CSV table of C-alpha atoms in Angstrom, one decimal:
chain,number,residue,atom,x,y,z
A,1,UNK,CA,-30.1,-1.6,-21.0
A,2,UNK,CA,-27.9,-3.3,-23.6
A,3,UNK,CA,-26.0,-1.0,-25.9
A,4,UNK,CA,-26.0,-3.6,-28.7
A,5,UNK,CA,-29.2,-3.4,-30.7
A,6,UNK,CA,-30.5,-6.2,-32.8
A,7,UNK,CA,-33.4,-6.2,-35.3
A,8,UNK,CA,-35.8,-7.8,-35.8
A,9,UNK,CA,-36.6,-9.3,-32.3
A,10,UNK,CA,-38.6,-12.0,-33.9
A,11,UNK,CA,-38.6,-13.5,-37.4
A,12,UNK,CA,-40.5,-16.2,-39.1
A,13,UNK,CA,-39.3,-17.3,-42.5
A,14,UNK,CA,-39.9,-20.0,-45.0
A,15,UNK,CA,-37.2,-22.3,-46.3
A,16,UNK,CA,-37.1,-20.5,-49.6
A,17,UNK,CA,-37.0,-17.0,-48.2
A,18,UNK,CA,-34.0,-14.6,-48.0
A,19,UNK,CA,-33.8,-12.4,-44.9
A,20,UNK,CA,-31.2,-10.5,-42.9
A,21,UNK,CA,-30.5,-10.0,-39.2
A,22,UNK,CA,-29.0,-6.7,-38.2
A,23,UNK,CA,-26.8,-5.7,-35.3
A,24,UNK,CA,-25.5,-2.2,-34.3
A,25,UNK,CA,-23.3,-1.0,-31.5
A,26,UNK,CA,-22.0,2.5,-30.7
A,27,UNK,CA,-19.5,1.6,-28.0
A,28,UNK,CA,-16.5,1.9,-30.4
A,29,UNK,CA,-15.9,-1.9,-30.1
A,30,UNK,CA,-13.6,-3.4,-32.7
A,31,UNK,CA,-14.8,-7.0,-32.5
A,32,UNK,CA,-18.3,-8.2,-33.3
A,33,UNK,CA,-19.8,-11.7,-33.0
A,34,UNK,CA,-22.7,-13.8,-34.1
A,35,UNK,CA,-23.8,-16.6,-31.8
A,36,UNK,CA,-26.5,-19.2,-32.2
A,37,UNK,CA,-28.4,-20.5,-29.1
A,38,UNK,CA,-30.8,-23.4,-29.0
A,39,UNK,CA,-33.2,-23.9,-26.1
A,40,UNK,CA,-31.4,-25.0,-22.8
A,41,UNK,CA,-28.0,-24.9,-24.5
A,42,UNK,CA,-25.2,-22.4,-24.3
A,43,UNK,CA,-24.5,-19.9,-27.1
A,44,UNK,CA,-22.4,-21.4,-29.9
A,45,UNK,CA,-20.0,-19.1,-31.8
A,46,UNK,CA,-20.6,-18.7,-35.5
A,47,UNK,CA,-18.5,-15.8,-36.7
A,48,UNK,CA,-16.1,-13.2,-35.4
A,49,UNK,CA,-15.3,-9.9,-37.1
A,50,UNK,CA,-12.2,-8.0,-35.9
A,51,UNK,CA,-11.6,-4.5,-37.3
A,52,UNK,CA,-14.3,-5.2,-39.9
A,53,UNK,CA,-12.6,-8.3,-41.2
A,54,UNK,CA,-13.8,-11.9,-40.7
A,55,UNK,CA,-11.4,-13.5,-38.3
A,56,UNK,CA,-13.2,-16.6,-37.2
A,57,UNK,CA,-15.8,-18.8,-39.1
A,58,UNK,CA,-16.7,-21.8,-37.0
A,59,UNK,CA,-17.4,-24.0,-40.1
A,60,UNK,CA,-20.9,-22.4,-40.5
A,61,UNK,CA,-23.0,-23.6,-43.5
A,62,UNK,CA,-22.9,-21.2,-46.4
A,63,UNK,CA,-26.7,-20.5,-46.0
A,64,UNK,CA,-25.5,-18.1,-43.3
A,65,UNK,CA,-23.5,-15.2,-44.7
A,66,UNK,CA,-22.1,-12.5,-42.4
A,67,UNK,CA,-21.3,-9.0,-43.5
A,68,UNK,CA,-19.7,-6.1,-41.6
A,69,UNK,CA,-20.4,-2.9,-43.5
A,70,UNK,CA,-18.5,-0.8,-40.9
A,71,UNK,CA,-17.2,-1.0,-37.4
A,72,UNK,CA,-20.7,-0.3,-35.9
A,73,UNK,CA,-22.8,-2.7,-38.0
A,74,UNK,CA,-23.0,-6.4,-38.4
A,75,UNK,CA,-25.4,-8.3,-40.6
A,76,UNK,CA,-26.3,-11.9,-41.0
A,77,UNK,CA,-27.8,-12.8,-44.3
A,78,UNK,CA,-30.0,-15.9,-44.3
A,79,UNK,CA,-30.9,-18.0,-47.4
A,80,UNK,CA,-32.5,-21.4,-47.8
A,81,UNK,CA,-32.6,-22.2,-44.1
A,82,UNK,CA,-33.8,-25.4,-42.6
A,83,UNK,CA,-36.3,-25.9,-39.7
A,84,UNK,CA,-33.3,-27.0,-37.5
A,85,UNK,CA,-31.8,-23.5,-37.9
A,86,UNK,CA,-34.6,-22.1,-35.7
A,87,UNK,CA,-32.9,-20.6,-32.7
A,88,UNK,CA,-32.0,-17.4,-30.9
A,89,UNK,CA,-29.3,-15.5,-32.8
A,90,UNK,CA,-27.2,-13.3,-30.6
A,91,UNK,CA,-24.9,-10.5,-31.7
A,92,UNK,CA,-22.2,-9.4,-29.3
A,93,UNK,CA,-19.3,-6.9,-29.4
A,94,UNK,CA,-16.1,-6.3,-27.4
A,95,UNK,CA,-13.1,-4.0,-27.5
A,96,UNK,CA,-11.3,-6.9,-29.2
A,97,UNK,CA,-8.6,-7.0,-26.5
A,98,UNK,CA,-8.2,-10.6,-25.3
A,99,UNK,CA,-9.0,-9.6,-21.7
A,100,UNK,CA,-12.2,-7.7,-22.3
A,101,UNK,CA,-15.7,-8.9,-21.9
A,102,UNK,CA,-18.4,-9.1,-24.6
A,103,UNK,CA,-21.8,-7.4,-24.5
A,104,UNK,CA,-24.8,-9.0,-26.1
A,105,UNK,CA,-27.8,-7.7,-27.9
A,106,UNK,CA,-31.3,-9.0,-27.0
A,107,UNK,CA,-31.2,-11.4,-29.9
A,108,UNK,CA,-33.4,-12.3,-32.8
A,109,UNK,CA,-35.7,-15.3,-32.2
A,110,UNK,CA,-35.8,-17.0,-35.6
A,111,UNK,CA,-38.3,-19.6,-36.6
A,112,UNK,CA,-37.9,-21.4,-40.0
A,113,UNK,CA,-41.1,-23.0,-41.3
B,1,UNK,CA,-13.3,-33.5,-22.7
B,2,UNK,CA,-15.3,-30.2,-23.2
B,3,UNK,CA,-13.3,-27.0,-23.3
B,4,UNK,CA,-15.4,-25.5,-20.5
B,5,UNK,CA,-17.4,-27.7,-18.1
B,6,UNK,CA,-20.0,-26.8,-15.5
B,7,UNK,CA,-22.4,-28.8,-13.4
B,8,UNK,CA,-25.8,-28.1,-15.2
B,9,UNK,CA,-27.7,-28.4,-12.0
B,10,UNK,CA,-30.4,-27.5,-11.3
B,11,UNK,CA,-29.5,-26.0,-8.0
B,12,UNK,CA,-32.6,-25.3,-5.8
B,13,UNK,CA,-31.5,-23.2,-2.9
B,14,UNK,CA,-33.6,-21.5,-0.2
B,15,UNK,CA,-33.6,-17.7,-0.1
B,16,UNK,CA,-30.8,-16.3,2.1
B,17,UNK,CA,-28.5,-19.3,1.6
B,18,UNK,CA,-25.0,-19.3,0.1
B,19,UNK,CA,-24.4,-21.2,-3.1
B,20,UNK,CA,-21.2,-21.9,-5.0
B,21,UNK,CA,-20.6,-22.9,-8.6
B,22,UNK,CA,-17.4,-24.3,-10.1
B,23,UNK,CA,-16.3,-24.3,-13.7
B,24,UNK,CA,-13.3,-26.1,-15.2
B,25,UNK,CA,-11.5,-25.4,-18.4
B,26,UNK,CA,-9.2,-27.6,-20.4
B,27,UNK,CA,-6.8,-25.1,-22.2
B,28,UNK,CA,-4.1,-24.0,-19.9
B,29,UNK,CA,-3.3,-21.1,-22.3
B,30,UNK,CA,-6.7,-19.5,-21.6
B,31,UNK,CA,-6.3,-15.8,-20.9
B,32,UNK,CA,-9.4,-14.4,-19.4
B,33,UNK,CA,-12.5,-15.6,-17.6
B,34,UNK,CA,-16.0,-14.3,-17.0
B,35,UNK,CA,-19.3,-15.2,-15.3
B,36,UNK,CA,-22.5,-14.3,-17.2
B,37,UNK,CA,-26.0,-14.7,-16.1
B,38,UNK,CA,-28.9,-15.5,-18.5
B,39,UNK,CA,-32.5,-15.2,-17.6
B,40,UNK,CA,-35.1,-17.3,-19.5
B,41,UNK,CA,-35.5,-16.1,-23.1
B,42,UNK,CA,-33.1,-13.2,-22.6
B,43,UNK,CA,-29.5,-12.5,-23.7
B,44,UNK,CA,-26.5,-13.3,-21.5
B,45,UNK,CA,-25.4,-10.4,-19.3
B,46,UNK,CA,-22.0,-10.0,-17.8
B,47,UNK,CA,-22.0,-10.6,-14.1
B,48,UNK,CA,-18.3,-10.2,-13.4
B,49,UNK,CA,-14.8,-10.8,-14.8
B,50,UNK,CA,-12.6,-13.2,-12.9
B,51,UNK,CA,-9.1,-12.1,-11.9
B,52,UNK,CA,-6.2,-14.2,-10.6
B,53,UNK,CA,-6.4,-12.3,-7.3
B,54,UNK,CA,-10.1,-13.0,-6.9
B,55,UNK,CA,-12.7,-10.3,-6.9
B,56,UNK,CA,-15.8,-9.4,-5.1
B,57,UNK,CA,-18.9,-7.4,-6.1
B,58,UNK,CA,-21.4,-7.1,-3.3
B,59,UNK,CA,-22.8,-10.6,-2.6
B,60,UNK,CA,-20.8,-12.1,-5.4
B,61,UNK,CA,-17.3,-13.4,-5.2
B,62,UNK,CA,-15.3,-14.9,-8.1
B,63,UNK,CA,-12.0,-16.8,-7.9
B,64,UNK,CA,-9.6,-18.3,-10.4
B,65,UNK,CA,-7.3,-21.2,-9.8
B,66,UNK,CA,-4.9,-21.4,-12.7
B,67,UNK,CA,-3.0,-24.4,-11.4
B,68,UNK,CA,-6.1,-26.5,-11.2
B,69,UNK,CA,-7.8,-24.7,-14.1
B,70,UNK,CA,-11.0,-23.9,-12.4
B,71,UNK,CA,-13.1,-20.8,-11.7
B,72,UNK,CA,-15.7,-20.4,-9.0
B,73,UNK,CA,-18.6,-18.2,-8.2
B,74,UNK,CA,-20.0,-17.7,-4.7
B,75,UNK,CA,-23.3,-16.0,-4.1
B,76,UNK,CA,-24.1,-15.0,-0.5
B,77,UNK,CA,-27.5,-14.2,1.0
B,78,UNK,CA,-29.2,-15.4,-2.2
B,79,UNK,CA,-32.3,-13.4,-3.4
B,80,UNK,CA,-35.2,-14.6,-5.5
B,81,UNK,CA,-33.9,-12.4,-8.3
B,82,UNK,CA,-30.7,-14.5,-8.4
B,83,UNK,CA,-32.7,-17.3,-10.1
B,84,UNK,CA,-31.1,-17.6,-13.6
B,85,UNK,CA,-28.6,-19.7,-15.6
B,86,UNK,CA,-25.0,-18.9,-14.8
B,87,UNK,CA,-22.6,-19.3,-17.6
B,88,UNK,CA,-18.8,-19.6,-17.3
B,89,UNK,CA,-17.0,-18.1,-20.2
B,90,UNK,CA,-13.3,-18.5,-21.1
B,91,UNK,CA,-11.2,-16.6,-23.6
B,92,UNK,CA,-8.1,-18.3,-25.1
B,93,UNK,CA,-6.8,-15.0,-26.3
B,94,UNK,CA,-8.0,-15.2,-29.9
B,95,UNK,CA,-11.3,-13.3,-29.5
B,96,UNK,CA,-13.1,-16.6,-29.2
B,97,UNK,CA,-15.3,-16.7,-26.1
B,98,UNK,CA,-16.1,-20.3,-25.2
B,99,UNK,CA,-19.2,-20.9,-23.0
B,100,UNK,CA,-19.7,-23.6,-20.5
B,101,UNK,CA,-23.0,-25.4,-20.5
B,102,UNK,CA,-24.4,-23.2,-17.8
B,103,UNK,CA,-25.7,-23.9,-14.3
B,104,UNK,CA,-29.3,-23.4,-13.6
B,105,UNK,CA,-30.1,-21.8,-10.2
B,106,UNK,CA,-33.5,-21.5,-8.6
B,107,UNK,CA,-33.9,-19.6,-5.4
B,108,UNK,CA,-36.8,-20.9,-3.3
B,109,UNK,CA,-38.8,-18.6,-1.1
């Protein structure tokens, strides 16, 4: 079983709603990631946090706002999303060393109506 | 040219056969390489890391050719449970994991 836990597993939200996705890992990993995956496409990187600091933002629209309260937690705050933002949102973590693999949570399947 | 390229398939292979996938990457400075598998509507799961010397894990063998900038995955004696999408992943050394488009494999009974 995955050691990266994401909540909720499913989320339906309106375009005017504000919601948050949560991710937690207890593997002592120092890097945490948010990916977005559309159907039949590979995951696309959104954000990377390294040692609790934002290190990579892949030009993601400001309606997505990441937050890393501590080394175990990663949030993604959502506001004023569009229907095309509907996707599987995956959280991952790694030791942060360039040669180590990343482990993924089960994802949050988001539908924007 | 995409950073990481794979043949999307689908590959439809009879049970027990051997199947091989290739993946090419464009950045010669890439540092580390992985194969992940992803089942339908599930998260990607690490299958194996890929080392310069090549590595084997049971029925699976991964190889890296830095000179030609490609990675391969060989599956021997394929099982029905091997049906999945196989994703090639490359790390350039900046914590950014780049995924290939994935290769869809179906094992036929």
